[in-house]
Tab-separated table of C-alpha atoms in Angstrom:
chain	number	residue	atom	x	y	z
A	1	UNK	CA	0.211	-0.074	0.148
A	2	UNK	CA	1.427	4.142	-0.896
A	3	UNK	CA	1.209	6.017	2.347
A	4	UNK	CA	0.406	9.404	2.274
A	5	UNK	CA	4.288	10.484	3.749
A	6	UNK	CA	5.134	14.062	3.587
A	7	UNK	CA	5.677	17.324	5.976
A	8	UNK	CA	5.096	19.544	3.218
A	9	UNK	CA	2.161	20.511	3.063
A	10	UNK	CA	0.890	17.774	1.043
A	11	UNK	CA	2.924	17.527	-1.450
A	12	UNK	CA	4.378	14.047	-1.059
A	13	UNK	CA	8.287	14.396	-1.988
A	14	UNK	CA	8.907	11.061	-0.444
A	15	UNK	CA	6.322	8.086	-1.540
A	16	UNK	CA	6.072	4.693	1.376
A	17	UNK	CA	5.021	1.690	0.136
A	18	UNK	CA	5.049	-0.846	2.745
A	19	UNK	CA	4.971	-4.645	1.689
A	20	UNK	CA	5.313	-7.178	4.351
A	21	UNK	CA	8.925	-6.348	6.129
A	22	UNK	CA	9.971	-4.379	3.116
A	23	UNK	CA	9.836	-0.797	3.210
A	24	UNK	CA	9.716	1.303	-0.337
A	25	UNK	CA	10.424	4.774	-0.613
A	26	UNK	CA	10.565	6.725	-3.118
A	27	UNK	CA	11.869	10.203	-4.010
A	28	UNK	CA	8.634	12.346	-5.765
A	29	UNK	CA	10.064	15.532	-7.263
A	30	UNK	CA	9.693	13.891	-10.874
A	31	UNK	CA	9.930	17.380	-12.725
A	32	UNK	CA	13.214	18.831	-10.899
A	33	UNK	CA	14.354	15.560	-11.394
A	34	UNK	CA	14.162	13.849	-7.763
A	35	UNK	CA	16.792	16.902	-6.732
A	36	UNK	CA	16.661	16.288	-2.868
A	37	UNK	CA	15.284	19.672	-1.301
A	38	UNK	CA	15.149	19.931	2.585
A	39	UNK	CA	12.030	18.654	3.328
A	40	UNK	CA	12.884	15.115	1.459
A	41	UNK	CA	16.449	15.308	3.307
A	42	UNK	CA	14.494	15.305	7.019
A	43	UNK	CA	11.385	12.546	5.680
A	44	UNK	CA	13.797	10.181	4.348
A	45	UNK	CA	16.266	10.725	8.191
A	46	UNK	CA	12.803	10.367	9.718
A	47	UNK	CA	11.939	7.182	7.360
A	48	UNK	CA	15.120	5.659	7.917
A	49	UNK	CA	15.220	6.115	11.437
A	50	UNK	CA	12.001	4.578	11.950
A	51	UNK	CA	12.658	1.626	9.798
A	52	UNK	CA	15.815	1.169	11.924
A	53	UNK	CA	13.808	0.644	14.827
A	54	UNK	CA	11.181	-1.325	13.916
A	55	UNK	CA	11.924	-5.169	14.225
A	56	UNK	CA	8.953	-6.432	11.619
A	57	UNK	CA	10.998	-4.131	8.880
A	58	UNK	CA	14.335	-6.437	7.380
A	59	UNK	CA	14.995	-4.252	4.161
A	60	UNK	CA	15.217	-1.069	2.696
A	61	UNK	CA	14.168	-0.063	-1.082
A	62	UNK	CA	14.925	2.915	-2.757
A	63	UNK	CA	14.056	4.168	-6.010
A	64	UNK	CA	13.013	8.018	-8.077
A	65	UNK	CA	9.853	8.318	-9.743
A	66	UNK	CA	10.268	9.434	-13.452
A	67	UNK	CA	13.490	9.398	-15.693
A	68	UNK	CA	15.671	10.009	-12.480
A	69	UNK	CA	16.725	8.781	-9.381
A	70	UNK	CA	18.008	11.460	-8.087
A	71	UNK	CA	20.135	14.273	-9.636
A	72	UNK	CA	21.405	15.501	-6.293
A	73	UNK	CA	20.898	17.898	-3.326
A	74	UNK	CA	19.122	21.375	-5.011
A	75	UNK	CA	22.094	23.364	-5.465
A	76	UNK	CA	19.066	26.161	-6.552
A	77	UNK	CA	17.909	26.565	-3.169
A	78	UNK	CA	20.965	26.966	-1.448
A	79	UNK	CA	22.472	29.229	-4.117
A	80	UNK	CA	19.359	31.405	-3.646
A	81	UNK	CA	19.634	31.432	0.037
A	82	UNK	CA	22.544	32.014	0.398
A	83	UNK	CA	22.656	35.058	-2.196
A	84	UNK	CA	20.863	36.879	0.331
A	85	UNK	CA	23.533	37.098	2.884
A	86	UNK	CA	22.351	33.469	4.488
A	87	UNK	CA	25.742	31.157	4.155
A	88	UNK	CA	24.251	29.194	7.081
A	89	UNK	CA	20.871	27.872	4.924
A	90	UNK	CA	23.594	25.890	3.292
A	91	UNK	CA	25.394	24.976	6.204
A	92	UNK	CA	22.122	23.341	7.730
A	93	UNK	CA	20.640	21.951	4.047
A	94	UNK	CA	24.607	19.945	3.650
A	95	UNK	CA	23.967	19.054	7.775
A	96	UNK	CA	21.057	17.236	7.168
A	97	UNK	CA	21.768	15.586	3.937
A	98	UNK	CA	25.466	14.416	5.425
A	99	UNK	CA	23.730	13.082	8.733
A	100	UNK	CA	21.315	10.912	6.366
A	101	UNK	CA	24.534	10.043	4.324
A	102	UNK	CA	25.758	8.783	7.048
A	103	UNK	CA	22.584	6.733	7.703
A	104	UNK	CA	22.931	5.084	5.081
A	105	UNK	CA	26.334	4.253	5.015
A	106	UNK	CA	26.322	2.688	8.723
A	107	UNK	CA	22.580	1.258	8.252
A	108	UNK	CA	21.823	-2.034	9.879
A	109	UNK	CA	19.680	-3.583	7.308
A	110	UNK	CA	20.058	-3.784	3.852
A	111	UNK	CA	19.477	-0.951	0.969
A	112	UNK	CA	18.840	-1.744	-2.344
A	113	UNK	CA	18.562	1.424	-4.078
A	114	UNK	CA	16.994	0.711	-8.372
A	115	UNK	CA	19.237	3.457	-10.079
A	116	UNK	CA	16.709	3.189	-12.897
A	117	UNK	CA	18.217	6.912	-14.490
A	118	UNK	CA	20.072	9.597	-13.414
A	119	UNK	CA	21.838	9.540	-10.286
A	120	UNK	CA	24.583	12.693	-9.510
A	121	UNK	CA	25.721	14.583	-6.822
A	122	UNK	CA	23.622	13.857	-3.699
A	123	UNK	CA	21.632	11.009	-5.394
A	124	UNK	CA	25.115	9.437	-4.690
A	125	UNK	CA	25.239	10.201	-1.664
A	126	UNK	CA	21.653	8.327	-0.871
A	127	UNK	CA	22.971	5.248	-2.600
A	128	UNK	CA	26.470	4.065	-2.971
A	129	UNK	CA	27.042	4.119	0.915
A	130	UNK	CA	23.849	1.367	0.848
A	131	UNK	CA	24.480	-1.687	0.461
A	132	UNK	CA	23.219	-2.915	-2.465
A	133	UNK	CA	22.983	-0.180	-5.969
A	134	UNK	CA	21.071	-2.031	-9.118
A	135	UNK	CA	22.059	0.039	-12.121
A	136	UNK	CA	20.109	-0.515	-15.724
A	137	UNK	CA	21.184	1.112	-19.311
A	138	UNK	CA	19.277	4.001	-18.798
A	139	UNK	CA	21.706	4.818	-16.065
A	140	UNK	CA	23.634	8.150	-15.832
A	141	UNK	CA	25.898	8.927	-12.809
A	142	UNK	CA	27.986	11.861	-12.231
A	143	UNK	CA	29.368	14.178	-10.113
A	144	UNK	CA	29.901	17.542	-11.938
A	145	UNK	CA	30.864	19.520	-8.826
A	146	UNK	CA	33.991	20.770	-10.102
A	147	UNK	CA	32.082	22.431	-12.935
A	148	UNK	CA	29.318	24.041	-10.408
A	149	UNK	CA	32.444	25.710	-8.219
A	150	UNK	CA	32.142	22.805	-5.752
A	151	UNK	CA	33.854	19.417	-4.504
A	152	UNK	CA	32.258	15.834	-4.993
A	153	UNK	CA	30.999	15.339	-1.713
A	154	UNK	CA	27.961	13.293	0.145
A	155	UNK	CA	30.781	11.128	1.684
A	156	UNK	CA	32.821	10.595	-2.239
A	157	UNK	CA	35.961	11.206	-0.933
A	158	UNK	CA	35.311	7.992	1.051
A	159	UNK	CA	33.809	5.963	-2.297
A	160	UNK	CA	36.372	7.600	-4.700
A	161	UNK	CA	39.525	6.599	-3.424
A	162	UNK	CA	37.904	2.896	-3.198
A	163	UNK	CA	36.815	2.647	-6.418
A	164	UNK	CA	40.034	0.438	-8.779
A	165	UNK	CA	43.166	2.228	-9.327
A	166	UNK	CA	42.908	6.480	-9.934
A	167	UNK	CA	39.390	5.781	-11.256
A	168	UNK	CA	38.325	7.788	-8.272
A	169	UNK	CA	40.254	10.760	-8.762
A	170	UNK	CA	39.530	10.272	-12.716
A	171	UNK	CA	35.636	10.460	-12.159
A	172	UNK	CA	35.416	12.952	-9.595
A	173	UNK	CA	38.024	15.632	-11.062
A	174	UNK	CA	36.627	15.416	-14.998
A	175	UNK	CA	33.056	15.140	-14.055
A	176	UNK	CA	32.829	12.093	-16.698
A	177	UNK	CA	29.201	10.959	-16.686
A	178	UNK	CA	29.426	7.206	-16.544
A	179	UNK	CA	26.203	4.240	-17.232
A	180	UNK	CA	25.380	1.444	-16.080
A	181	UNK	CA	28.308	-0.590	-16.932
A	182	UNK	CA	30.770	1.757	-16.276
A	183	UNK	CA	28.783	1.703	-12.781
A	184	UNK	CA	29.348	-1.920	-12.114
A	185	UNK	CA	32.754	-2.794	-14.146
A	186	UNK	CA	34.268	0.428	-11.109
A	187	UNK	CA	31.795	-0.690	-8.431
A	188	UNK	CA	29.550	2.185	-7.920
A	189	UNK	CA	27.083	-0.017	-8.797
A	190	UNK	CA	26.315	-4.162	-7.184
A	191	UNK	CA	23.985	-5.211	-9.849
A	192	UNK	CA	23.212	-4.361	-13.661
A	193	UNK	CA	19.507	-5.518	-14.261
A	194	UNK	CA	17.780	-4.553	-17.898
A	195	UNK	CA	14.908	-2.196	-16.918
A	196	UNK	CA	12.248	-4.194	-18.274
A	197	UNK	CA	13.429	-7.329	-15.858
A	198	UNK	CA	12.945	-4.052	-13.102
A	199	UNK	CA	8.633	-5.009	-12.292
A	200	UNK	CA	10.049	-8.506	-11.324
A	201	UNK	CA	13.089	-7.311	-9.509
A	202	UNK	CA	10.348	-5.702	-7.434
A	203	UNK	CA	8.070	-8.193	-7.236
A	204	UNK	CA	10.631	-10.671	-5.612
A	205	UNK	CA	12.217	-8.058	-3.533
A	206	UNK	CA	8.820	-7.421	-1.774
A	207	UNK	CA	8.429	-10.849	-0.550
A	208	UNK	CA	11.740	-10.144	1.239
A	209	UNK	CA	11.092	-11.564	4.662
A	210	UNK	CA	15.053	-11.606	5.819
A	211	UNK	CA	17.812	-9.028	6.773
A	212	UNK	CA	21.012	-11.585	5.334
A	213	UNK	CA	23.232	-9.831	2.450
A	214	UNK	CA	23.438	-13.442	0.910
A	215	UNK	CA	19.696	-14.037	0.426
A	216	UNK	CA	19.130	-10.540	-0.794
A	217	UNK	CA	21.675	-10.489	-3.389
A	218	UNK	CA	21.019	-13.933	-5.104
A	219	UNK	CA	18.013	-12.536	-5.784
A	220	UNK	CA	18.970	-9.634	-7.466
A	221	UNK	CA	21.892	-12.215	-9.044
A	222	UNK	CA	18.079	-14.181	-10.699
A	223	UNK	CA	17.661	-10.944	-12.629
A	224	UNK	CA	21.115	-9.819	-13.128
A	225	UNK	CA	23.080	-8.894	-16.442
A	226	UNK	CA	27.272	-8.996	-17.216
A	227	UNK	CA	27.064	-5.695	-19.554
A	228	UNK	CA	29.600	-5.494	-22.217
A	229	UNK	CA	31.446	-1.948	-22.270
A	230	UNK	CA	31.028	0.089	-24.397
A	231	UNK	CA	33.859	0.378	-27.278
A	232	UNK	CA	35.326	4.080	-25.706
A	233	UNK	CA	34.683	3.498	-22.409
A	234	UNK	CA	37.104	5.273	-20.106
A	235	UNK	CA	36.685	2.176	-18.269
A	236	UNK	CA	39.215	0.607	-21.432
A	237	UNK	CA	41.575	3.397	-20.475
A	238	UNK	CA	42.622	2.450	-16.845
A	239	UNK	CA	46.569	2.482	-17.848
A	240	UNK	CA	46.191	5.952	-18.796
A	241	UNK	CA	44.150	6.926	-15.830
A	242	UNK	CA	45.913	4.965	-13.384
A	243	UNK	CA	49.676	6.943	-15.157
A	244	UNK	CA	47.967	10.288	-14.808
A	245	UNK	CA	45.966	10.933	-12.025
A	246	UNK	CA	47.964	8.577	-9.824
A	247	UNK	CA	49.846	12.618	-10.182
A	248	UNK	CA	50.591	14.756	-6.565
A	249	UNK	CA	49.557	17.826	-7.817
A	250	UNK	CA	46.290	19.080	-10.793
A	251	UNK	CA	48.960	20.845	-12.828
A	252	UNK	CA	50.663	17.221	-12.835
A	253	UNK	CA	47.782	15.647	-13.740
A	254	UNK	CA	47.419	17.921	-16.402
A	255	UNK	CA	50.648	17.863	-17.761
A	256	UNK	CA	51.060	14.021	-17.693
A	257	UNK	CA	48.178	13.934	-19.944
A	258	UNK	CA	48.860	16.941	-22.114
A	259	UNK	CA	52.044	14.967	-22.254
A	260	UNK	CA	49.680	11.291	-23.436
A	261	UNK	CA	47.813	13.332	-26.111
A	262	UNK	CA	50.975	13.869	-27.703
A	263	UNK	CA	51.825	10.160	-27.934
A	264	UNK	CA	48.499	9.162	-29.116
A	265	UNK	CA	46.116	10.790	-31.172
A	266	UNK	CA	43.047	9.936	-28.620
A	267	UNK	CA	39.610	12.146	-28.238
A	268	UNK	CA	38.760	11.041	-25.086
A	269	UNK	CA	41.934	12.664	-24.059
A	270	UNK	CA	41.621	15.515	-25.329
A	271	UNK	CA	38.160	15.929	-23.853
A	272	UNK	CA	39.888	14.862	-20.182
A	273	UNK	CA	42.121	17.715	-20.326
A	274	UNK	CA	38.914	20.095	-21.492
A	275	UNK	CA	36.974	18.846	-18.902
A	276	UNK	CA	40.244	19.804	-16.733
A	277	UNK	CA	40.609	23.121	-18.169
A	278	UNK	CA	36.528	24.163	-17.683
A	279	UNK	CA	36.015	23.433	-14.327
A	280	UNK	CA	37.237	25.507	-11.415
A	281	UNK	CA	40.473	26.012	-10.311
A	282	UNK	CA	39.866	26.068	-6.867
A	283	UNK	CA	37.664	23.182	-7.254
A	284	UNK	CA	39.598	21.152	-8.469
A	285	UNK	CA	42.238	22.100	-5.946
A	286	UNK	CA	40.002	21.225	-3.272
A	287	UNK	CA	38.945	18.558	-4.618
A	288	UNK	CA	42.161	16.341	-5.362
A	289	UNK	CA	43.191	16.820	-1.830
A	290	UNK	CA	39.568	16.343	-0.713
A	291	UNK	CA	39.971	12.749	-2.764
A	292	UNK	CA	43.240	11.758	-1.664
A	293	UNK	CA	42.839	12.851	2.160
A	294	UNK	CA	39.940	10.285	1.876
A	295	UNK	CA	41.621	6.860	1.060
A	296	UNK	CA	42.998	6.568	4.757
A	297	UNK	CA	39.606	8.217	6.556
A	298	UNK	CA	36.950	6.270	7.225
A	299	UNK	CA	32.983	7.462	5.720
A	300	UNK	CA	32.582	9.506	9.438
A	301	UNK	CA	35.869	11.583	9.035
A	302	UNK	CA	35.437	12.127	5.296
A	303	UNK	CA	31.564	13.400	5.700
A	304	UNK	CA	33.122	16.431	8.863
A	305	UNK	CA	36.077	16.818	6.231
A	306	UNK	CA	33.871	17.578	3.788
A	307	UNK	CA	30.778	19.663	6.092
A	308	UNK	CA	33.831	22.056	7.032
A	309	UNK	CA	34.916	22.412	3.081
A	310	UNK	CA	31.565	23.284	2.049
A	311	UNK	CA	31.062	25.556	5.023
A	312	UNK	CA	33.815	28.102	3.579
A	313	UNK	CA	32.785	27.370	-0.041
A	314	UNK	CA	29.302	28.532	1.110
A	315	UNK	CA	31.034	31.527	2.851
A	316	UNK	CA	32.857	32.360	-0.539
A	317	UNK	CA	36.080	34.581	1.564
A	318	UNK	CA	38.700	33.328	-0.648
A	319	UNK	CA	36.744	32.806	-3.710
A	320	UNK	CA	32.773	33.122	-4.851
A	321	UNK	CA	33.316	29.415	-7.512
A	322	UNK	CA	30.541	28.287	-6.095
A	323	UNK	CA	27.741	31.281	-6.980
A	324	UNK	CA	29.366	31.967	-10.527
A	325	UNK	CA	29.362	28.197	-11.276
A	326	UNK	CA	25.312	27.875	-10.299
A	327	UNK	CA	24.998	31.142	-11.893
A	328	UNK	CA	26.388	29.382	-15.091
A	329	UNK	CA	25.009	25.994	-15.098
A	330	UNK	CA	21.883	26.255	-13.387
A	331	UNK	CA	20.168	29.185	-13.181
A	332	UNK	CA	21.191	31.532	-16.517
A	333	UNK	CA	22.555	28.855	-17.901
A	334	UNK	CA	24.751	30.522	-20.085
A	335	UNK	CA	27.480	27.616	-19.068
A	336	UNK	CA	30.192	30.134	-19.206
A	337	UNK	CA	31.185	31.036	-16.158
A	338	UNK	CA	34.257	33.406	-15.177
A	339	UNK	CA	36.408	31.268	-12.016
A	340	UNK	CA	38.278	33.610	-9.917
A	341	UNK	CA	40.465	33.144	-9.344
A	342	UNK	CA	40.902	31.893	-13.354
A	343	UNK	CA	44.115	29.553	-13.194
A	344	UNK	CA	45.743	26.551	-10.945
A	345	UNK	CA	49.229	28.715	-10.521
A	346	UNK	CA	47.446	31.658	-9.127
A	347	UNK	CA	46.287	29.481	-5.705
A	348	UNK	CA	48.455	28.545	-2.842
A	349	UNK	CA	49.092	25.478	-0.432
A	350	UNK	CA	48.141	27.906	1.999
A	351	UNK	CA	44.888	28.951	0.464
A	352	UNK	CA	43.657	25.434	0.374
A	353	UNK	CA	45.001	24.699	3.461
A	354	UNK	CA	42.285	27.452	4.938
A	355	UNK	CA	39.175	25.605	2.947
A	356	UNK	CA	40.012	22.199	5.515
A	357	UNK	CA	40.490	24.254	9.113
A	358	UNK	CA	37.924	24.980	11.222
A	359	UNK	CA	35.667	28.236	10.522
A	360	UNK	CA	36.659	31.177	12.565
A	361	UNK	CA	32.652	31.611	13.010
A	362	UNK	CA	31.952	32.056	16.739
A	363	UNK	CA	28.078	30.220	16.029
A	364	UNK	CA	30.129	27.816	13.509
A	365	UNK	CA	30.409	24.099	14.630
A	366	UNK	CA	31.978	20.742	13.465
A	367	UNK	CA	29.627	18.441	12.141
A	368	UNK	CA	27.794	16.511	15.015
A	369	UNK	CA	27.512	12.469	13.393
A	370	UNK	CA	24.630	10.291	15.420
A	371	UNK	CA	25.563	7.327	17.165
A	372	UNK	CA	25.644	3.448	15.755
A	373	UNK	CA	24.753	0.367	17.219
A	374	UNK	CA	24.635	-3.464	15.642
A	375	UNK	CA	25.970	-2.505	12.560
A	376	UNK	CA	26.757	-5.136	9.850
A	377	UNK	CA	30.579	-6.623	9.486
A	378	UNK	CA	30.520	-4.365	5.943
A	379	UNK	CA	28.916	-1.060	7.372
A	380	UNK	CA	31.885	-1.413	10.679
A	381	UNK	CA	34.169	-1.968	7.787
A	382	UNK	CA	33.943	2.022	6.772
A	383	UNK	CA	34.728	3.348	9.689
């Protein structure tokens, strides 16, 4: 049965279906590609907590209504509030969002996310931290944050460095779009199910009466395929990615890609260089450092660090690239941002350091994550 489950004046941004021991949460802002509003985030937190405390619930299924799973956090809402002088609204928004991502990452019951369509930014935070992620031939996945004057957050500094080789640095810095087959190959997805089989998968999952991840995985496997990677897939370029994206600085990454381009007439290398040169220089420097630090940290430490960086980005003391990126990509859509500083060499190491420090604001405090208990082994491993 579908329940009306919203705390947003009757417009149901999260729908709930209860079938036996399974709770299905449906993101329901299809015209906005299920972009996460503050109301959706607080409602999801409420639902996840209630289901975790209910011994009758064995499993969560998360999916999106329409052609997207979730296109990320509502950047336009954050932009408008901060532009009116209220950067703390943005801080409150991501505090709730990162708390939700942490709950998902440390959830005591399996979560199956059905990624049938667009999954970007905050949509990855909601799904990749969960136990099972089902991609399809319709899946389009990206974290385009560096083109927006942001950086890959929502715990991406935890999951990107854990992808094979330096593929996470590649995906995070360039904002590369990956399809379902690529998500499966690199580990962002755990299964690939052709979209025509999703109704049958849904029927099978609705009958689940266990939290045993092996049983649930076996059910999803019955409907799964191993898709072929397309000929031009970046996943076929792992040798070049590892050679170039393992470099210590953004400048060295770009210069090693330019060397590869001299020896190798490959459109993919040229478009990768272009993506990096179009991105915010400040964002690139912050993003590389964040992903590198995340290699050695648990999910909680990654989210706490990302919260600090996001607060500095929203406050805009060193660079206002987030406002310019939002203006150019989301608001005016001229796709021609004017970054400031405009070049990598104008950004010093201590400028980058500032983003990783505590805010000098007496009302500000570090992200405080909730205590978690009864964690399954795969969640404990993330801490």
